[in-house]
Amino acid sequence: KGLRHRGGLSALAVWNNEYMQAAQVQHFIQRAMDFSRGMKKLMSDDKDHVNSSALLAIHSAISYSDALRAGLGDARLSSDDHRNAADTLQALLNSNHYKEQQGLRHFKLLLSKKSRVAHSDHPLGLTERKDLIIAAERFEVWVNQVGKHLNLEGWTHDDQ
C-alpha cells in the first residue's frame, strides 16, 4: 500500500523493465560473440568451412543488431525474417538522434548475402568470404561504439 502512494509500483515496473532489457541485451551480445569466435576459428581454414564461417559472420551481425534493437526498446525481435532488420535499426537510431550510421552499410551487405550463403548450390569463394568476415568485424566495432555512446542498459562486452 505504501509503495503505491509514493509511486513505488511504477518505479518498480520501470526498474524491472530496464533489468529485463539489460538481460536481453546481454543475451544477444553473448550470442553474437559466440558466433564471432566460431567465425574466427573456421576462417583459419583456407578452403574448408567457407560457407560456415561466412554464415557465422552474418549471424554474429544479426545478434549484435538484435542487442542494439533490444537496448533501444524494440520488442519485435523474434522474427526469422531479417530482411528489414537494418531498416528497423536505422529507424531506431534516427528516433534517438544518432547520426553516425555508417556501420549499417556493413550490416546491409551481410543481410543481402544471407540466402546465398545458407542456401545456394554454389559455394562461396575465398574472397567473398573474406569480404563478409571483414564486414562482420567492422559492424561489430561500430555496434559496440553505438551501444557505449548511447549508454544502453546492459551494454558490456567481456573482451573489452
Rosetta silent file (secondary structure, phi, psi, omega in degrees, C-alpha in Angstrom):
SEQUENCE: KGLRHRGGLSALAVWNNEYMQAAQVQHFIQRAMDFSRGMKKLMSDDKDHVNSSALLAIHSAISYSDALRAGLGDARLSSDDHRNAADTLQALLNSNHYKEQQGLRHFKLLLSKKSRVAHSDHPLGLTERKDLIIAAERFEVWVNQVGKHLNLEGWTHDDQ
SCORE:     score description
SCORE:     0.000 S_00000001
   1 L     0.000  -45.454 -179.786    0.000    0.000    0.000 S_00000001
   2 H   -62.035  -36.420  179.362    2.778    2.437    0.919 S_00000001
   3 H   -65.529  -38.668 -179.479    4.581    1.832   -2.377 S_00000001
   4 H   -63.663  -39.153 -176.945    1.511    2.698   -4.423 S_00000001
   5 H   -71.132  -24.691 -179.548    1.052    6.017   -2.741 S_00000001
   6 L  -104.859   13.371  179.892    4.624    7.080   -3.437 S_00000001
   7 L    78.061   16.522 -175.638    4.749    5.783   -6.989 S_00000001
   8 H   -64.613  -38.989  179.911    6.701    2.734   -5.894 S_00000001
   9 H   -66.395  -40.326  178.766    4.925    0.257   -8.120 S_00000001
  10 H   -68.927  -36.620  176.341    5.520    2.334  -11.203 S_00000001
  11 H   -65.109  -40.118  177.813    9.170    2.808  -10.193 S_00000001
  12 H   -64.519  -40.484  178.953    9.452   -0.936   -9.623 S_00000001
  13 H   -64.109  -40.852  178.266    7.908   -1.625  -13.026 S_00000001
  14 H   -64.172  -45.507  179.146   10.390    0.730  -14.704 S_00000001
  15 H   -60.307  -45.160 -179.497   13.308   -0.927  -12.873 S_00000001
  16 H   -61.432  -42.357  179.115   12.035   -4.393  -13.815 S_00000001
  17 H   -63.893  -43.770  178.716   11.681   -3.364  -17.470 S_00000001
  18 H   -64.645  -39.368  178.394   15.204   -1.899  -17.538 S_00000001
  19 H   -63.611  -45.943 -179.737   16.591   -5.019  -15.868 S_00000001
  20 H   -65.072  -39.141  178.353   14.863   -7.303  -18.373 S_00000001
  21 H   -64.118  -42.897  178.397   16.010   -5.114  -21.257 S_00000001
  22 H   -63.571  -39.865  178.626   19.603   -5.233  -19.977 S_00000001
  23 H   -64.718  -39.594  179.222   19.395   -9.022  -19.649 S_00000001
  24 H   -67.307  -41.487  177.121   18.096   -9.308  -23.206 S_00000001
  25 H   -58.551  -47.960  179.886   20.889   -7.044  -24.493 S_00000001
  26 H   -61.144  -40.112  177.969   23.462   -9.215  -22.723 S_00000001
  27 H   -57.603  -48.057 -178.312   21.878  -12.383  -24.153 S_00000001
  28 H   -69.109  -37.090  177.831   22.233  -11.094  -27.719 S_00000001
  29 H   -63.278  -45.642  179.797   25.772   -9.798  -27.136 S_00000001
  30 H   -61.234  -41.162  177.981   26.870  -13.172  -25.764 S_00000001
  31 H   -63.853  -44.532  179.529   25.312  -14.946  -28.744 S_00000001
  32 H   -61.062  -42.639  179.163   26.995  -12.534  -31.175 S_00000001
  33 H   -64.332  -38.166  177.366   30.360  -13.065  -29.504 S_00000001
  34 H   -61.833  -48.207  177.604   29.892  -16.835  -29.716 S_00000001
  35 H   -60.471  -41.677 -178.742   29.163  -16.624  -33.445 S_00000001
  36 H   -64.465  -42.816  177.282   32.123  -14.279  -33.926 S_00000001
  37 H   -62.565  -41.974  177.608   34.529  -16.623  -32.126 S_00000001
  38 H   -62.851  -41.849  177.967   33.282  -19.534  -34.256 S_00000001
  39 H   -58.281  -45.490 -177.342   33.701  -17.465  -37.416 S_00000001
  40 H   -67.200  -36.883  177.162   37.296  -16.650  -36.484 S_00000001
  41 H   -65.808  -43.838 -176.900   38.141  -20.285  -35.732 S_00000001
  42 H   -75.057  -25.925 -177.727   36.682  -21.515  -39.008 S_00000001
  43 H   -73.004  -12.925  177.557   38.196  -18.774  -41.162 S_00000001
  44 L   -69.975  -18.533  174.002   41.674  -20.100  -40.402 S_00000001
  45 L   -80.196  125.415 -177.778   40.881  -22.933  -42.831 S_00000001
  46 L   -66.937  -42.050 -173.884   41.731  -21.714  -46.294 S_00000001
  47 L  -120.213  -18.456  178.908   39.296  -23.886  -48.206 S_00000001
  48 L   -89.014  152.170  173.839   37.215  -25.742  -45.646 S_00000001
  49 L    62.766   29.127 -178.792   34.253  -24.202  -43.879 S_00000001
  50 H   -62.621  -52.074 -179.720   33.963  -21.261  -46.268 S_00000001
  51 H   -68.266  -36.902 -179.294   30.179  -21.087  -46.085 S_00000001
  52 H   -62.122  -47.360 -179.161   30.115  -21.970  -42.376 S_00000001
  53 H   -66.248  -36.810  178.513   32.417  -19.118  -41.382 S_00000001
  54 H   -67.537  -39.805  179.071   30.514  -16.690  -43.617 S_00000001
  55 H   -67.032  -36.759  175.454   27.165  -17.753  -42.131 S_00000001
  56 H   -65.585  -35.846  175.599   28.550  -17.281  -38.624 S_00000001
  57 H   -60.129  -45.410 -179.608   29.685  -13.788  -39.671 S_00000001
  58 H   -64.463  -45.579 -177.995   26.147  -12.982  -40.796 S_00000001
  59 H   -71.196  -28.984  172.930   24.534  -14.383  -37.658 S_00000001
  60 H   -61.669  -46.510  179.541   27.015  -12.562  -35.452 S_00000001
  61 H   -63.704  -40.418  178.462   25.933   -9.290  -37.059 S_00000001
  62 H   -61.943  -42.733  179.832   22.245  -10.186  -36.692 S_00000001
  63 H   -67.692  -38.458  175.118   22.747  -10.881  -32.985 S_00000001
  64 H   -63.901  -40.086  176.502   24.646   -7.622  -32.493 S_00000001
  65 H   -62.416  -43.157  177.770   21.824   -5.816  -34.273 S_00000001
  66 H   -60.650  -38.144  178.017   19.309   -7.563  -32.013 S_00000001
  67 H   -62.720  -45.673  177.637   21.297   -6.410  -28.970 S_00000001
  68 H   -63.337  -45.753 -179.216   21.171   -2.800  -30.166 S_00000001
  69 H   -61.928  -41.872  177.642   17.500   -3.045  -31.062 S_00000001
  70 H   -63.310  -42.871  179.066   16.676   -4.551  -27.666 S_00000001
  71 H   -64.203  -26.835  178.688   18.679   -1.825  -25.940 S_00000001
  72 L   -91.946    3.777  173.224   16.748    0.775  -27.902 S_00000001
  73 L    93.743   11.157  179.435   13.432   -0.741  -26.831 S_00000001
  74 L   -74.818  122.951 -178.125   12.418   -2.719  -29.925 S_00000001
  75 L   -94.801   -1.874 -175.453   10.058   -5.506  -28.865 S_00000001
  76 L  -104.105   66.800 -176.577    9.883   -7.197  -32.311 S_00000001
  77 L  -107.313   -0.720 -171.319   12.975   -9.371  -32.291 S_00000001
  78 L   -88.485    3.701 -177.140   11.502  -12.846  -32.652 S_00000001
  79 L   -78.071  141.595  173.260   11.182  -12.879  -36.432 S_00000001
  80 L   -83.661  -11.235  179.255   13.224  -15.249  -38.557 S_00000001
  81 L   -90.565  107.765 -175.011   12.899  -12.787  -41.427 S_00000001
  82 L   -99.553    7.827 -175.933   15.843  -10.424  -41.053 S_00000001
  83 L   -60.156  -32.171 -177.415   15.391   -8.541  -44.319 S_00000001
  84 L   -96.903    3.005 -175.005   14.004   -5.481  -42.530 S_00000001
  85 H   -60.104  -41.341 -178.906   16.396   -5.596  -39.554 S_00000001
  86 H   -67.085  -41.077  178.968   18.726   -2.907  -40.936 S_00000001
  87 H   -66.216  -39.162  178.182   15.836   -0.553  -41.728 S_00000001
  88 H   -64.788  -44.121  178.389   14.343   -1.112  -38.277 S_00000001
  89 H   -62.344  -42.592  179.127   17.707   -0.431  -36.636 S_00000001
  90 H   -61.422  -42.512  178.400   18.151    2.704  -38.731 S_00000001
  91 H   -63.041  -40.535  178.262   14.710    3.975  -37.690 S_00000001
  92 H   -65.197  -41.191  178.022   15.527    3.354  -34.020 S_00000001
  93 H   -64.876  -41.274  177.428   18.841    5.201  -34.359 S_00000001
  94 H   -61.284  -42.203 -179.236   17.085    8.094  -36.098 S_00000001
  95 H   -67.761  -19.636  175.699   14.488    8.301  -33.330 S_00000001
  96 L   -99.460   10.786  177.320   17.373    8.541  -30.839 S_00000001
  97 L    56.904   37.457  178.173   19.043   11.261  -32.954 S_00000001
  98 L   -96.904  112.900 -171.360   22.101    9.072  -33.539 S_00000001
  99 L   -90.137  -25.635 -175.212   23.754   10.302  -36.733 S_00000001
 100 L   -78.569   83.211 -172.658   26.830    8.029  -37.035 S_00000001
 101 L  -111.434   20.473 -176.829   25.164    5.265  -39.051 S_00000001
 102 L   -63.345  -24.962  179.606   27.999    4.199  -41.360 S_00000001
 103 L   -67.653  -20.088 -179.931   28.052    0.719  -39.804 S_00000001
 104 H   -63.194  -28.513 -179.876   24.651   -0.030  -41.271 S_00000001
 105 H   -65.466  -34.537  176.757   26.158   -0.487  -44.725 S_00000001
 106 H   -66.233  -42.238  179.759   28.171   -3.453  -43.422 S_00000001
 107 H   -64.519  -42.837  179.217   25.044   -4.942  -41.907 S_00000001
 108 H   -62.532  -40.038  177.009   23.064   -4.452  -45.118 S_00000001
 109 H   -60.830  -48.596 -179.018   25.809   -6.203  -47.103 S_00000001
 110 H   -60.166  -45.789  179.652   25.786   -9.152  -44.713 S_00000001
 111 H   -63.232  -35.057 -178.440   21.991   -9.442  -44.791 S_00000001
 112 H   -67.343  -20.046 -178.189   21.974   -9.284  -48.591 S_00000001
 113 L  -100.972   -2.771 -172.972   24.187  -12.395  -48.724 S_00000001
 114 H   -58.185  -50.072 -178.289   22.380  -14.495  -46.112 S_00000001
 115 H   -64.266  -41.582  179.105   20.261  -16.577  -48.515 S_00000001
 116 H   -61.444  -45.796 -177.638   23.151  -17.134  -50.912 S_00000001
 117 H   -66.022  -41.382 -174.056   25.473  -18.274  -48.133 S_00000001
 118 H   -83.340  -29.232 -168.216   22.898  -20.533  -46.489 S_00000001
 119 H  -126.410   -8.188 -175.966   21.030  -21.951  -49.483 S_00000001
 120 L   -70.700  148.805  175.015   22.971  -21.591  -52.740 S_00000001
 121 L   -74.812  -15.399 -176.373   24.166  -24.650  -54.635 S_00000001
 122 L  -105.698  126.355  179.574   27.430  -22.831  -55.312 S_00000001
 123 L   -68.533  155.301  176.090   29.978  -22.419  -52.513 S_00000001
 124 L   -69.401  152.822  171.008   31.412  -19.031  -51.732 S_00000001
 125 L   -85.577  164.409 -179.000   34.830  -18.114  -52.948 S_00000001
 126 H   -62.654  -37.179 -179.802   37.574  -17.217  -50.503 S_00000001
 127 H   -66.559  -42.853  179.564   37.485  -13.543  -51.499 S_00000001
 128 H   -65.280  -40.391  176.832   33.741  -13.276  -50.938 S_00000001
 129 H   -61.243  -45.496 -179.827   34.091  -14.996  -47.557 S_00000001
 130 H   -59.121  -42.327  179.012   36.884  -12.597  -46.602 S_00000001
 131 H   -61.555  -40.664  179.717   34.704   -9.621  -47.559 S_00000001
 132 H   -68.894  -39.170  178.665   31.844  -10.891  -45.386 S_00000001
 133 H   -66.712  -41.672  176.744   34.117  -11.507  -42.424 S_00000001
 134 H   -61.972  -42.971  178.600   35.616   -8.028  -42.729 S_00000001
 135 H   -61.397  -42.020  179.353   32.104   -6.552  -42.898 S_00000001
 136 H   -64.394  -42.076  179.349   31.092   -8.504  -39.767 S_00000001
 137 H   -65.670  -40.588  178.478   34.185   -7.344  -37.880 S_00000001
 138 H   -67.880  -38.879  177.711   33.603   -3.720  -38.861 S_00000001
 139 H   -63.982  -41.205  178.845   29.943   -3.963  -37.909 S_00000001
 140 H   -59.236  -44.917  178.841   30.921   -5.403  -34.513 S_00000001
 141 H   -61.771  -47.487 -178.954   33.248   -2.459  -33.826 S_00000001
 142 H   -61.626  -46.887 -178.985   30.585    0.040  -34.888 S_00000001
 143 H   -58.326  -43.323  179.618   27.818   -1.625  -32.856 S_00000001
 144 H   -65.181  -36.017  175.286   29.945   -1.547  -29.730 S_00000001
 145 H   -63.874  -43.188 -179.964   30.653    2.146  -30.266 S_00000001
 146 H   -64.154  -48.719 -179.060   26.929    2.829  -30.644 S_00000001
 147 H   -58.219  -41.824  178.427   25.967    0.799  -27.565 S_00000001
 148 H   -69.680  -45.690 -177.519   28.539    2.599  -25.444 S_00000001
 149 H   -61.284  -40.987  179.672   27.766    6.046  -26.861 S_00000001
 150 L   -82.311   -2.986  177.892   24.034    5.664  -26.241 S_00000001
 151 L    53.168   49.372 -177.161   24.808    4.222  -22.797 S_00000001
 152 L   -71.640  137.646  177.434   22.397    1.347  -23.346 S_00000001
 153 L   -57.897  128.217  177.040   21.421   -0.686  -20.292 S_00000001
 154 L    88.423   -1.134 -175.367   23.331   -3.968  -20.289 S_00000001
 155 L   -81.484   88.969  171.768   25.857   -2.924  -22.933 S_00000001
 156 L  -133.231  159.803 -174.353   29.024   -4.584  -21.754 S_00000001
 157 L  -138.691  122.091 -174.170   31.381   -6.773  -23.654 S_00000001
 158 L   -55.716  -36.184 -174.403   33.535   -9.461  -21.970 S_00000001
 159 L  -100.050   30.136  176.780   36.634   -8.881  -24.077 S_00000001
 160 L  -109.816    0.000    0.000   36.740   -5.083  -23.719 S_00000001
